[in-house]
Every structure is written in structure tokens, then in C-alpha cells.
Amino acid sequence: MKKDFTREHLLYLRKEKLRKLAVHLTQAAVLIVALGFWELSAQLGWSDSFITSSPSRVWKTLVELIAGGTLWRHMWTSTWETLAGFAIGTALGYAVAVILWWNGFLKEVFEPYVVVLNSLPKIALGPVIIILVGADKASIITMAVLISVVITTITILNGFVETDKEKILLLRSMGANRFQIFTKLVAPANVPTLMATLKINVGMAWIGSIMGEYLASKEGLGYLLVYGKQVFRLDLVMTCTVVLCALAGLMYALVALIEKTVSRRY
Amino acid sequence: MKVLELKDVSKVFYTKTQETQAVSHLSFDVNEGEFVSIIGPSGCGKTTVLSLICKLIKPTCGSVELSGNSHVGYMLQRDQLFEWRTIEKNVYLGLEIQRRLTPENKQYADGLLKKYGLWEFRKHRPSELSGGMRQRAALIRTLATDPDLLLLDEPFSALDFQTRLDVCDDVYSIIKSEKKTALLVTHDISEAISLSDRIVVLTARPATVLAIHEPKLNDLASPLKRRESPEFSKQFELLHRYLHGEKK
């Protein structure tokens, strides 16, 4: 779509572009300065690089890990666990929200339980999970599910309940049943709520899978973190953290992309 | 022929601390092709009356009778168009709900869109339309199910004054050219006079009929013309006195 812009409009667009560029440049500068300071403090001995590591040591460890082929395995394990926890947690939380929205009686009955479960630090259930599910991947995924499922139910149910009453009245006057009210109104009206929940759950699922790996695991980034701590290789700990940042950021960006595509319609 | 008849209808609502009689022994009717308005002091239970007619709530006693298989179309204060649907899909909504989205009914709905100038906007989103056009789309959505009785719940009150007069004229002419029967609920006396064949004046809660007034301005074609007639201000005073006297 090519349009003839006025001179003032072009000026405005250029100004906006420059502003965007300035933001990105500053963002890059912040990162570079932070990394530079970190490296410098290690080189000049302001801090003990054995404890705080340094960008160059992280880089070296990263290269070693990649060359050894172990990094991919650990990354893949954690990512897979997180994705499984994310998908199951979101789907299950959504399903529970639908049931509680559908049946006002059940909603009233289970509201206090949901509130208590939400406040409960899910890590407290770790030992129980390991005994019930077993000390393997299943218990890690269970942890990720547990952490994301309750908040999903609460957020989605809130969205459902706050659906415009007047719109429900309109559908009822047309003779809609509860199923139709859900499919024609409540579900589409809450697509933005679902998208917001997905964003929250990226973080929740990562917390769950890494925590689960702390408790019981043979591989994964959480395992590597604990291992690094035990053998006092802080370079390894820092490297894992950086890799985790990258993975979580990537997953968030993917969800944000989905949201952008979907929210154009809602 | 009577399209709607309310016989001695009462409705009581209960809450934990009190019971509220919203409607008490209310009787009136609406004939085919008529435009009837209900006015009353605010909070007098006008919307309850519409919910009763829609069968969304049951009367505590008395009966609400709709002729034949007559189904009603409800038009609300705000247009309530669904942003995730195109104008066309919004118009089909009632037919979808009632599982009557047949080619014939679709054609009828498309015909309405064409006739009332929304055809070229059929693929647009509601937010791309002006307030007046949105309200027209909402009316066409209501008409698409071919209701025997239109219920209008203050459909102009969310619009600014200038738009309101235009949309009012617009809605009136569409209803008349489709030969529909309409029941309007409003607190705006001039709106009621300029639109209606008959006006049912309700008392404060519990609502019952205080008076039935006939403006007799039918020889004037449009609501705007009626507003200009000298009869108009006299009737306004009369109805205002009804409502005002009621408050004392």
C-alpha cells in the first residue's frame, strides 16, 4: 500500500523512526556497558571472578559446552519439559475455568480451594510429587503444570465472569443456550485474556521445570545449575543462567508474536 | 391484531434483606404495526417489563402473551456489536443462534444491509463505523431474524444529542418501511412523543399504568417533523406533568 504523504507527515514518520532507533541503540548500550563493567571488574580484580565469573569466562564455558555436545541435550530436556508443562497447565487451567464458569454452584464451592492453592508455594509439594509420580521427567512436568494451572484458572475465570452482561442479555434474548453464549461470546471475548495468560505462563512453566529439576533430575539446565553449584564451578552456573535467559526470552517473543497476530482480530 | 398483551402482570424480586415489588398489576397491549412507547420515572422497572416480555424472567403473577409463534428482537442501549465479527457476521448472529442461517434468511439479511446502506461496509469491523452507523447495524441485526415485535431499550441514550436525532429518524423510518411493530422504553418524553402512536406512562416503583396517551401526530412523516409541530410542546407539558405529578 503506497500512499502520498504530506511533507509534515513524512517529517513525523522520520521523527518516530529516529525515536525507535534511539531506544534500540540505548538498549544495546545498556547491555554493552553492563557486560563491559562486569568484565572489567573481573580483569582488574575488583571482584573475585572465581565467584562472580565474567563474560569472557561465560563465553569460554559456553563454547566448551557446545563443543562437548552436552549443552544441546540439557537445553532440549528443559525446553521440552517447559513446553509440556506450559501446554498441559494452560489447557487444564482453561478447562477448569470453563467448568467453574458453567456451573455457578461448583464455582462457589471451589473458590476458597482455588484461592488457597494459589497462595500455596507449589515447591512445598515437591516431595509429595516425587513420591507419587516418581523421580523422573514426569515429576518435573507435574511441577510446571502445578505452578501454571492455578493462576491460569483464576485469570481466565475472572475474564469469563467479567464478560459484558449486556451482551449476554442480547444473546439470551435471541434464545441462546449456555453453550452458545460460551462459544459465540465468552470464549472469543476472552481471547485477549487467554493471550495475557499465555505470557504469564511462559514464566510460570520455566519456574516449574527448573524447580523440578532442582529436586530430581539427571539432565536439564536446572540439573546443570545444581551440578555447577556443587562442584563450585560458578562459570557453569552463570552460563546456564544466560542460556536460560535466552530460551525464556525466545519463548516469550514467540508468544508475543502469536498474540500480535491473534489480537488483530479481537 | 394484538401482537403483545400483558394481563395483570406483577413481579417481585427478592434479596437477602428485602423484597422489591418491581411491577404491580400491569396491563397493556400492542397492536400489529403500532409503535408504542413506555415512559416512566427512572428506576421504575421499565427494563424489567422488557425482560418479562422477552421471557428472560417469569412474572410472579399475571400473564405475558405474544401472538402466534411471535419471537421478539431486543435492541439495547449500546449497539453491542461484537468486535471480532464483521458487520455481516454480526447481522447473522441471531440467525446463527436460532440455527436458521438458511440461504433464504441470509438473503433477507443481505437485502436489509443493501437497502439501508451498509452493504459496502459488510466486511468492516464495528470499530470502523460511526456511532450512528453502528446503531443502524444493530437494528439490522435485530431485524434479520424477522421478529414480530421489536423491543427497543433506550436505544438512543448512548448517543450525543445531534446524532440521537438523526439516528432516531433513521431507526423510525427503517421500522416503518419494514412494517414492524415496536415497543420502545425511554425516559425521554420528547423521544416518546416524536416516535409513538401510543405512550404508556408508568408510575414510580412498583410500576403500573398511570395513563395511556396518544400523540395523534401520525400525519407528520418523521420524528424530526413531529418535534417541530406546535402540538408537540403541549403534549410534552402534559406528559411532563404526569411524570412530575407522580413524583410528588
Short mmCIF file of N, CA, C and O in Angstrom, two decimals, chain A residues 18-132:
data_model
loop_
_atom_site.label_atom_id
_atom_site.label_comp_id
_atom_site.label_asym_id
_atom_site.label_seq_id
_atom_site.Cartn_x
_atom_site.Cartn_y
_atom_site.Cartn_z
N LEU A 18 13.38 7.74 14.12
CA LEU A 18 14.59 8.11 14.85
C LEU A 18 14.45 7.75 16.33
O LEU A 18 15.38 7.28 16.97
N ARG A 19 13.26 8.01 16.86
CA ARG A 19 12.99 7.72 18.27
C ARG A 19 13.15 6.23 18.54
O ARG A 19 13.80 5.84 19.50
N LYS A 20 12.55 5.42 17.65
CA LYS A 20 12.65 3.96 17.78
C LYS A 20 14.11 3.52 17.76
O LYS A 20 14.54 2.70 18.57
N LEU A 21 14.86 4.12 16.82
CA LEU A 21 16.28 3.78 16.66
C LEU A 21 17.04 4.14 17.93
O LEU A 21 17.87 3.36 18.43
N ALA A 22 16.73 5.30 18.50
CA ALA A 22 17.39 5.76 19.72
C ALA A 22 17.14 4.78 20.86
O ALA A 22 18.05 4.45 21.62
N VAL A 23 15.90 4.29 20.96
CA VAL A 23 15.55 3.33 22.01
C VAL A 23 16.39 2.07 21.86
O VAL A 23 17.01 1.59 22.81
N HIS A 24 16.44 1.55 20.62
CA HIS A 24 17.19 0.31 20.39
C HIS A 24 18.68 0.49 20.67
O HIS A 24 19.33 -0.36 21.27
N LEU A 25 19.22 1.61 20.23
CA LEU A 25 20.65 1.88 20.45
C LEU A 25 20.95 1.95 21.94
O LEU A 25 21.94 1.41 22.42
N THR A 26 20.06 2.65 22.67
CA THR A 26 20.27 2.78 24.12
C THR A 26 20.21 1.41 24.80
O THR A 26 21.00 1.11 25.69
N GLN A 27 19.24 0.59 24.33
CA GLN A 27 19.13 -0.76 24.89
C GLN A 27 20.43 -1.53 24.71
O GLN A 27 20.94 -2.16 25.64
N ALA A 28 20.97 -1.46 23.49
CA ALA A 28 22.23 -2.16 23.20
C ALA A 28 23.34 -1.60 24.07
O ALA A 28 24.16 -2.35 24.63
N ALA A 29 23.36 -0.27 24.22
CA ALA A 29 24.41 0.38 25.01
C ALA A 29 24.36 -0.08 26.47
O ALA A 29 25.41 -0.36 27.07
N VAL A 30 23.14 -0.19 27.03
CA VAL A 30 22.99 -0.63 28.42
C VAL A 30 23.62 -2.01 28.60
O VAL A 30 24.39 -2.24 29.54
N LEU A 31 23.33 -2.90 27.65
CA LEU A 31 23.87 -4.27 27.72
C LEU A 31 25.39 -4.26 27.64
O LEU A 31 26.07 -4.91 28.44
N ILE A 32 25.89 -3.50 26.67
CA ILE A 32 27.35 -3.46 26.46
C ILE A 32 28.06 -2.89 27.69
O ILE A 32 29.06 -3.43 28.15
N VAL A 33 27.50 -1.80 28.24
CA VAL A 33 28.12 -1.18 29.42
C VAL A 33 28.11 -2.16 30.59
O VAL A 33 29.12 -2.33 31.28
N ALA A 34 26.97 -2.85 30.79
CA ALA A 34 26.86 -3.78 31.91
C ALA A 34 27.88 -4.91 31.76
O ALA A 34 28.61 -5.23 32.70
N LEU A 35 27.93 -5.49 30.55
CA LEU A 35 28.88 -6.58 30.30
C LEU A 35 30.31 -6.09 30.44
O LEU A 35 31.16 -6.76 31.02
N GLY A 36 30.57 -4.88 29.92
CA GLY A 36 31.90 -4.30 29.97
C GLY A 36 32.35 -4.10 31.41
O GLY A 36 33.49 -4.43 31.79
N PHE A 37 31.43 -3.57 32.23
CA PHE A 37 31.75 -3.34 33.63
C PHE A 37 32.04 -4.65 34.35
O PHE A 37 32.99 -4.75 35.13
N TRP A 38 31.22 -5.65 34.03
CA TRP A 38 31.38 -6.99 34.62
C TRP A 38 32.77 -7.55 34.28
O TRP A 38 33.52 -7.98 35.14
N GLU A 39 33.11 -7.48 32.99
CA GLU A 39 34.38 -7.99 32.51
C GLU A 39 35.55 -7.24 33.16
O GLU A 39 36.51 -7.82 33.65
N LEU A 40 35.40 -5.90 33.16
CA LEU A 40 36.46 -5.04 33.67
C LEU A 40 36.71 -5.31 35.15
O LEU A 40 37.87 -5.43 35.58
N SER A 41 35.62 -5.45 35.90
CA SER A 41 35.77 -5.67 37.34
C SER A 41 36.46 -7.00 37.62
O SER A 41 37.21 -7.13 38.59
N ALA A 42 36.23 -7.97 36.70
CA ALA A 42 36.91 -9.26 36.87
C ALA A 42 38.39 -9.13 36.51
O ALA A 42 39.27 -9.61 37.23
N GLN A 43 38.67 -8.43 35.39
CA GLN A 43 40.05 -8.28 34.91
C GLN A 43 40.90 -7.49 35.90
O GLN A 43 42.06 -7.82 36.15
N LEU A 44 40.31 -6.43 36.47
CA LEU A 44 41.07 -5.54 37.34
C LEU A 44 41.06 -6.01 38.79
O LEU A 44 41.59 -5.36 39.67
N GLY A 45 40.37 -7.15 39.02
CA GLY A 45 40.39 -7.73 40.35
C GLY A 45 39.53 -7.02 41.36
O GLY A 45 39.72 -7.14 42.56
N TRP A 46 38.53 -6.18 40.89
CA TRP A 46 37.61 -5.54 41.83
C TRP A 46 36.74 -6.59 42.50
O TRP A 46 36.28 -6.43 43.61
N SER A 47 36.47 -7.64 41.73
CA SER A 47 35.65 -8.70 42.30
C SER A 47 36.36 -10.03 42.04
O SER A 47 37.21 -10.13 41.15
N ASP A 48 36.03 -11.03 42.81
CA ASP A 48 36.65 -12.35 42.65
C ASP A 48 35.97 -13.08 41.51
O ASP A 48 34.83 -13.53 41.65
N SER A 49 36.65 -13.20 40.38
CA SER A 49 36.00 -13.79 39.22
C SER A 49 35.74 -15.28 39.41
O SER A 49 35.00 -15.90 38.66
N PHE A 50 36.32 -15.85 40.43
CA PHE A 50 36.02 -17.24 40.74
C PHE A 50 34.57 -17.36 41.24
O PHE A 50 33.89 -18.34 40.99
N ILE A 51 34.11 -16.31 41.93
CA ILE A 51 32.74 -16.30 42.45
C ILE A 51 31.78 -15.68 41.43
O ILE A 51 30.72 -16.23 41.13
N THR A 52 32.13 -14.50 40.90
CA THR A 52 31.18 -13.77 40.06
C THR A 52 31.35 -14.11 38.59
O THR A 52 30.59 -13.64 37.76
N SER A 53 32.37 -14.89 38.25
CA SER A 53 32.66 -15.22 36.85
C SER A 53 32.87 -13.95 36.04
O SER A 53 33.04 -12.86 36.61
N SER A 54 32.86 -14.05 34.72
CA SER A 54 32.99 -12.86 33.87
C SER A 54 32.49 -13.22 32.48
O SER A 54 32.44 -14.39 32.12
N PRO A 55 32.11 -12.22 31.68
CA PRO A 55 31.59 -12.51 30.34
C PRO A 55 32.52 -13.40 29.52
O PRO A 55 32.06 -14.33 28.85
N SER A 56 33.83 -13.14 29.61
CA SER A 56 34.75 -13.94 28.78
C SER A 56 34.77 -15.40 29.25
O SER A 56 34.80 -16.33 28.44
N ARG A 57 34.69 -15.60 30.59
CA ARG A 57 34.68 -16.97 31.12
C ARG A 57 33.37 -17.68 30.76
O ARG A 57 33.36 -18.87 30.44
N VAL A 58 32.26 -16.91 30.82
CA VAL A 58 30.96 -17.47 30.42
C VAL A 58 31.03 -17.91 28.96
O VAL A 58 30.59 -19.00 28.59
N TRP A 59 31.59 -17.04 28.13
CA TRP A 59 31.72 -17.33 26.70
C TRP A 59 32.53 -18.60 26.47
O TRP A 59 32.16 -19.48 25.70
N LYS A 60 33.66 -18.68 27.20
CA LYS A 60 34.54 -19.84 27.07
C LYS A 60 33.79 -21.14 27.47
O LYS A 60 33.84 -22.15 26.78
N THR A 61 33.08 -21.05 28.60
CA THR A 61 32.32 -22.21 29.07
C THR A 61 31.26 -22.61 28.06
O THR A 61 31.04 -23.80 27.80
N LEU A 62 30.61 -21.57 27.50
CA LEU A 62 29.55 -21.83 26.51
C LEU A 62 30.13 -22.57 25.31
O LEU A 62 29.56 -23.57 24.85
N VAL A 63 31.24 -22.10 24.81
CA VAL A 63 31.88 -22.74 23.65
C VAL A 63 32.25 -24.19 23.99
O VAL A 63 32.00 -25.10 23.21
N GLU A 64 32.81 -24.39 25.19
CA GLU A 64 33.17 -25.74 25.63
C GLU A 64 31.95 -26.66 25.66
O GLU A 64 31.99 -27.78 25.16
N LEU A 65 30.86 -26.12 26.27
CA LEU A 65 29.64 -26.92 26.40
C LEU A 65 29.07 -27.30 25.04
O LEU A 65 28.63 -28.41 24.81
N ILE A 66 29.11 -26.33 24.13
CA ILE A 66 28.57 -26.59 22.79
C ILE A 66 29.45 -27.62 22.08
O ILE A 66 28.95 -28.58 21.48
N ALA A 67 30.77 -27.43 22.19
CA ALA A 67 31.70 -28.35 21.54
C ALA A 67 31.53 -29.76 22.11
O ALA A 67 31.58 -30.75 21.38
N GLY A 68 31.32 -29.85 23.42
CA GLY A 68 31.14 -31.16 24.06
C GLY A 68 29.81 -31.79 23.72
O GLY A 68 29.59 -32.98 23.99
N GLY A 69 28.90 -30.99 23.15
CA GLY A 69 27.60 -31.54 22.74
C GLY A 69 26.62 -31.71 23.88
O GLY A 69 25.47 -32.07 23.65
N THR A 70 27.05 -31.43 25.12
CA THR A 70 26.13 -31.66 26.24
C THR A 70 25.08 -30.56 26.36
O THR A 70 23.98 -30.82 26.82
N LEU A 71 25.45 -29.33 25.93
CA LEU A 71 24.53 -28.21 26.13
C LEU A 71 23.19 -28.46 25.44
O LEU A 71 22.14 -28.22 26.01
N TRP A 72 23.28 -28.95 24.18
CA TRP A 72 22.05 -29.17 23.43
C TRP A 72 21.12 -30.12 24.16
O TRP A 72 19.92 -29.89 24.25
N ARG A 73 21.69 -31.18 24.72
CA ARG A 73 20.90 -32.19 25.43
C ARG A 73 20.18 -31.54 26.63
O ARG A 73 18.98 -31.69 26.79
N HIS A 74 20.96 -30.78 27.42
CA HIS A 74 20.37 -30.13 28.59
C HIS A 74 19.31 -29.11 28.21
O HIS A 74 18.23 -29.03 28.79
N MET A 75 19.63 -28.32 27.16
CA MET A 75 18.69 -27.30 26.70
C MET A 75 17.40 -27.95 26.21
O MET A 75 16.30 -27.52 26.54
N TRP A 76 17.56 -28.98 25.43
CA TRP A 76 16.42 -29.67 24.84
C TRP A 76 15.53 -30.26 25.94
O TRP A 76 14.31 -30.09 25.92
N THR A 77 16.18 -30.91 26.93
CA THR A 77 15.42 -31.51 28.03
C THR A 77 14.57 -30.45 28.75
O THR A 77 13.36 -30.61 28.90
N SER A 78 15.21 -29.36 29.14
CA SER A 78 14.49 -28.32 29.87
C SER A 78 13.38 -27.70 29.03
O SER A 78 12.27 -27.46 29.51
N THR A 79 13.70 -27.41 27.76
CA THR A 79 12.72 -26.78 26.89
C THR A 79 11.51 -27.70 26.71
O THR A 79 10.35 -27.25 26.81
N TRP A 80 11.80 -28.96 26.50
CA TRP A 80 10.72 -29.93 26.29
C TRP A 80 9.82 -30.01 27.53
O TRP A 80 8.60 -29.94 27.41
N GLU A 81 10.46 -30.10 28.69
CA GLU A 81 9.69 -30.16 29.94
C GLU A 81 8.85 -28.90 30.13
O GLU A 81 7.68 -28.96 30.52
N THR A 82 9.47 -27.75 29.82
CA THR A 82 8.75 -26.49 29.99
C THR A 82 7.56 -26.41 29.04
O THR A 82 6.45 -26.04 29.45
N LEU A 83 7.79 -26.77 27.78
CA LEU A 83 6.70 -26.70 26.80
C LEU A 83 5.56 -27.62 27.20
O LEU A 83 4.38 -27.25 27.11
N ALA A 84 5.90 -28.84 27.67
CA ALA A 84 4.86 -29.78 28.09
C ALA A 84 4.08 -29.21 29.27
O ALA A 84 2.84 -29.20 29.27
N GLY A 85 4.80 -28.69 30.27
CA GLY A 85 4.15 -28.10 31.44
C GLY A 85 3.28 -26.91 31.05
O GLY A 85 2.15 -26.77 31.52
N PHE A 86 3.80 -26.08 30.16
CA PHE A 86 3.10 -24.90 29.67
C PHE A 86 1.79 -25.30 28.99
O PHE A 86 0.72 -24.77 29.30
N ALA A 87 1.88 -26.27 28.08
CA ALA A 87 0.69 -26.68 27.32
C ALA A 87 -0.34 -27.35 28.22
O ALA A 87 -1.53 -26.97 28.22
N ILE A 88 0.11 -28.30 29.03
CA ILE A 88 -0.84 -29.01 29.89
C ILE A 88 -1.44 -28.06 30.93
O ILE A 88 -2.65 -28.05 31.15
N GLY A 89 -0.58 -27.24 31.55
CA GLY A 89 -1.05 -26.30 32.57
C GLY A 89 -2.08 -25.34 32.04
O GLY A 89 -3.12 -25.11 32.66
N THR A 90 -1.80 -24.76 30.86
CA THR A 90 -2.73 -23.80 30.28
C THR A 90 -4.05 -24.48 29.91
O THR A 90 -5.13 -23.97 30.23
N ALA A 91 -3.96 -25.63 29.25
CA ALA A 91 -5.17 -26.33 28.80
C ALA A 91 -6.02 -26.75 30.00
O ALA A 91 -7.23 -26.53 30.04
N LEU A 92 -5.35 -27.32 31.00
CA LEU A 92 -6.07 -27.79 32.18
C LEU A 92 -6.71 -26.61 32.93
O LEU A 92 -7.88 -26.66 33.32
N GLY A 93 -5.93 -25.53 33.09
CA GLY A 93 -6.44 -24.34 33.79
C GLY A 93 -7.64 -23.77 33.07
O GLY A 93 -8.62 -23.36 33.68
N TYR A 94 -7.57 -23.73 31.73
CA TYR A 94 -8.67 -23.21 30.93
C TYR A 94 -9.90 -24.09 31.10
O TYR A 94 -11.01 -23.58 31.31
N ALA A 95 -9.69 -25.41 31.05
CA ALA A 95 -10.82 -26.34 31.18
C ALA A 95 -11.51 -26.18 32.54
O ALA A 95 -12.74 -26.12 32.61
N VAL A 96 -10.70 -26.06 33.60
CA VAL A 96 -11.29 -25.87 34.93
C VAL A 96 -12.08 -24.56 34.97
O VAL A 96 -13.19 -24.51 35.51
N ALA A 97 -11.52 -23.50 34.38
CA ALA A 97 -12.21 -22.21 34.36
C ALA A 97 -13.55 -22.34 33.64
O ALA A 97 -14.56 -21.79 34.09
N VAL A 98 -13.58 -23.10 32.54
CA VAL A 98 -14.83 -23.27 31.79
C VAL A 98 -15.87 -23.97 32.68
O VAL A 98 -17.01 -23.54 32.77
N ILE A 99 -15.43 -25.03 33.37
CA ILE A 99 -16.35 -25.78 34.23
C ILE A 99 -16.91 -24.88 35.34
O ILE A 99 -18.11 -24.84 35.58
N LEU A 100 -16.01 -24.12 35.97
CA LEU A 100 -16.45 -23.27 37.08
C LEU A 100 -17.34 -22.13 36.58
O LEU A 100 -18.25 -21.69 37.28
N TRP A 101 -17.09 -21.64 35.37
CA TRP A 101 -17.95 -20.60 34.80
C TRP A 101 -19.33 -21.19 34.48
O TRP A 101 -20.36 -20.59 34.72
N TRP A 102 -19.30 -22.39 33.96
CA TRP A 102 -20.52 -23.05 33.52
C TRP A 102 -21.46 -23.29 34.69
O TRP A 102 -22.65 -23.05 34.62
N ASN A 103 -20.88 -23.78 35.80
CA ASN A 103 -21.70 -24.18 36.93
C ASN A 103 -21.42 -23.27 38.13
O ASN A 103 -20.40 -23.39 38.79
N GLY A 104 -22.35 -22.34 38.37
CA GLY A 104 -22.18 -21.36 39.44
C GLY A 104 -22.03 -22.01 40.81
O GLY A 104 -21.30 -21.51 41.67
N PHE A 105 -22.70 -23.14 40.98
CA PHE A 105 -22.62 -23.84 42.26
C PHE A 105 -21.20 -24.34 42.51
O PHE A 105 -20.62 -24.10 43.56
N LEU A 106 -20.65 -25.02 41.51
CA LEU A 106 -19.27 -25.52 41.62
C LEU A 106 -18.29 -24.37 41.86
O LEU A 106 -17.35 -24.49 42.62
N LYS A 107 -18.55 -23.25 41.17
CA LYS A 107 -17.67 -22.09 41.32
C LYS A 107 -17.63 -21.65 42.77
O LYS A 107 -16.57 -21.42 43.34
N GLU A 108 -18.82 -21.55 43.37
CA GLU A 108 -18.88 -21.12 44.76
C GLU A 108 -18.21 -22.13 45.68
O GLU A 108 -17.51 -21.75 46.63
N VAL A 109 -18.42 -23.42 45.39
CA VAL A 109 -17.83 -24.47 46.23
C VAL A 109 -16.31 -24.42 46.17
O VAL A 109 -15.63 -24.48 47.20
N PHE A 110 -15.76 -24.28 44.97
CA PHE A 110 -14.31 -24.44 44.82
C PHE A 110 -13.49 -23.15 44.94
O PHE A 110 -12.27 -23.21 44.97
N GLU A 111 -14.18 -22.01 45.01
CA GLU A 111 -13.46 -20.74 45.07
C GLU A 111 -12.42 -20.70 46.21
O GLU A 111 -11.26 -20.37 45.96
N PRO A 112 -12.79 -21.03 47.46
CA PRO A 112 -11.77 -20.98 48.53
C PRO A 112 -10.61 -21.93 48.29
O PRO A 112 -9.46 -21.60 48.61
N TYR A 113 -10.88 -23.11 47.72
CA TYR A 113 -9.80 -24.06 47.44
C TYR A 113 -8.82 -23.48 46.42
O TYR A 113 -7.61 -23.60 46.57
N VAL A 114 -9.39 -22.85 45.40
CA VAL A 114 -8.53 -22.26 44.36
C VAL A 114 -7.66 -21.18 44.97
O VAL A 114 -6.46 -21.09 44.69
N VAL A 115 -8.26 -20.36 45.85
CA VAL A 115 -7.51 -19.27 46.47
C VAL A 115 -6.36 -19.83 47.31
O VAL A 115 -5.22 -19.36 47.23
N VAL A 116 -6.64 -20.88 48.10
CA VAL A 116 -5.60 -21.47 48.95
C VAL A 116 -4.50 -22.08 48.08
O VAL A 116 -3.31 -21.86 48.31
N LEU A 117 -4.91 -22.83 47.05
CA LEU A 117 -3.93 -23.44 46.16
C LEU A 117 -3.06 -22.40 45.48
O LEU A 117 -1.88 -22.61 45.24
N ASN A 118 -3.67 -21.24 45.19
CA ASN A 118 -2.90 -20.19 44.54
C ASN A 118 -1.83 -19.62 45.46
O ASN A 118 -0.73 -19.31 45.03
N SER A 119 -2.19 -19.48 46.76
CA SER A 119 -1.22 -18.89 47.69
C SER A 119 -0.15 -19.90 48.10
O SER A 119 0.94 -19.52 48.51
N LEU A 120 -0.47 -21.18 48.00
CA LEU A 120 0.47 -22.23 48.41
C LEU A 120 1.73 -22.20 47.55
O LEU A 120 1.64 -22.21 46.33
N PRO A 121 2.92 -22.15 48.16
CA PRO A 121 4.13 -22.27 47.34
C PRO A 121 4.23 -23.71 46.83
O PRO A 121 4.35 -24.65 47.62
N LYS A 122 4.09 -23.84 45.52
CA LYS A 122 3.97 -25.19 44.94
C LYS A 122 5.19 -26.07 45.18
O LYS A 122 5.10 -27.30 45.19
N ILE A 123 6.34 -25.42 45.44
CA ILE A 123 7.56 -26.19 45.69
C ILE A 123 7.41 -27.07 46.93
O ILE A 123 8.03 -28.12 47.05
N ALA A 124 6.50 -26.63 47.83
CA ALA A 124 6.23 -27.40 49.05
C ALA A 124 5.69 -28.78 48.71
O ALA A 124 5.79 -29.72 49.49
N LEU A 125 5.09 -28.89 47.53
CA LEU A 125 4.52 -30.17 47.12
C LEU A 125 5.58 -31.08 46.49
O LEU A 125 5.29 -32.24 46.16
N GLY A 126 6.79 -30.55 46.30
CA GLY A 126 7.86 -31.28 45.63
C GLY A 126 8.04 -32.71 46.13
O GLY A 126 7.94 -33.66 45.33
N PRO A 127 8.28 -32.88 47.42
CA PRO A 127 8.48 -34.25 47.93
C PRO A 127 7.29 -35.17 47.62
O PRO A 127 7.48 -36.32 47.23
N VAL A 128 6.08 -34.64 47.81
CA VAL A 128 4.89 -35.44 47.53
C VAL A 128 4.85 -35.85 46.07
O VAL A 128 4.58 -37.01 45.74
N ILE A 129 5.15 -34.91 45.20
CA ILE A 129 5.13 -35.20 43.75
C ILE A 129 6.12 -36.31 43.43
O ILE A 129 5.81 -37.25 42.71
N ILE A 130 7.33 -36.19 43.99
CA ILE A 130 8.37 -37.18 43.67
C ILE A 130 7.94 -38.58 44.12
O ILE A 130 8.11 -39.56 43.39
N ILE A 131 7.31 -38.63 45.30
CA ILE A 131 6.87 -39.94 45.79
C ILE A 131 5.72 -40.48 44.95
O ILE A 131 5.69 -41.66 44.59
N LEU A 132 4.79 -39.59 44.58
CA LEU A 132 3.61 -40.04 43.84
C LEU A 132 3.93 -40.34 42.38
O LEU A 132 3.50 -41.34 41.82
#
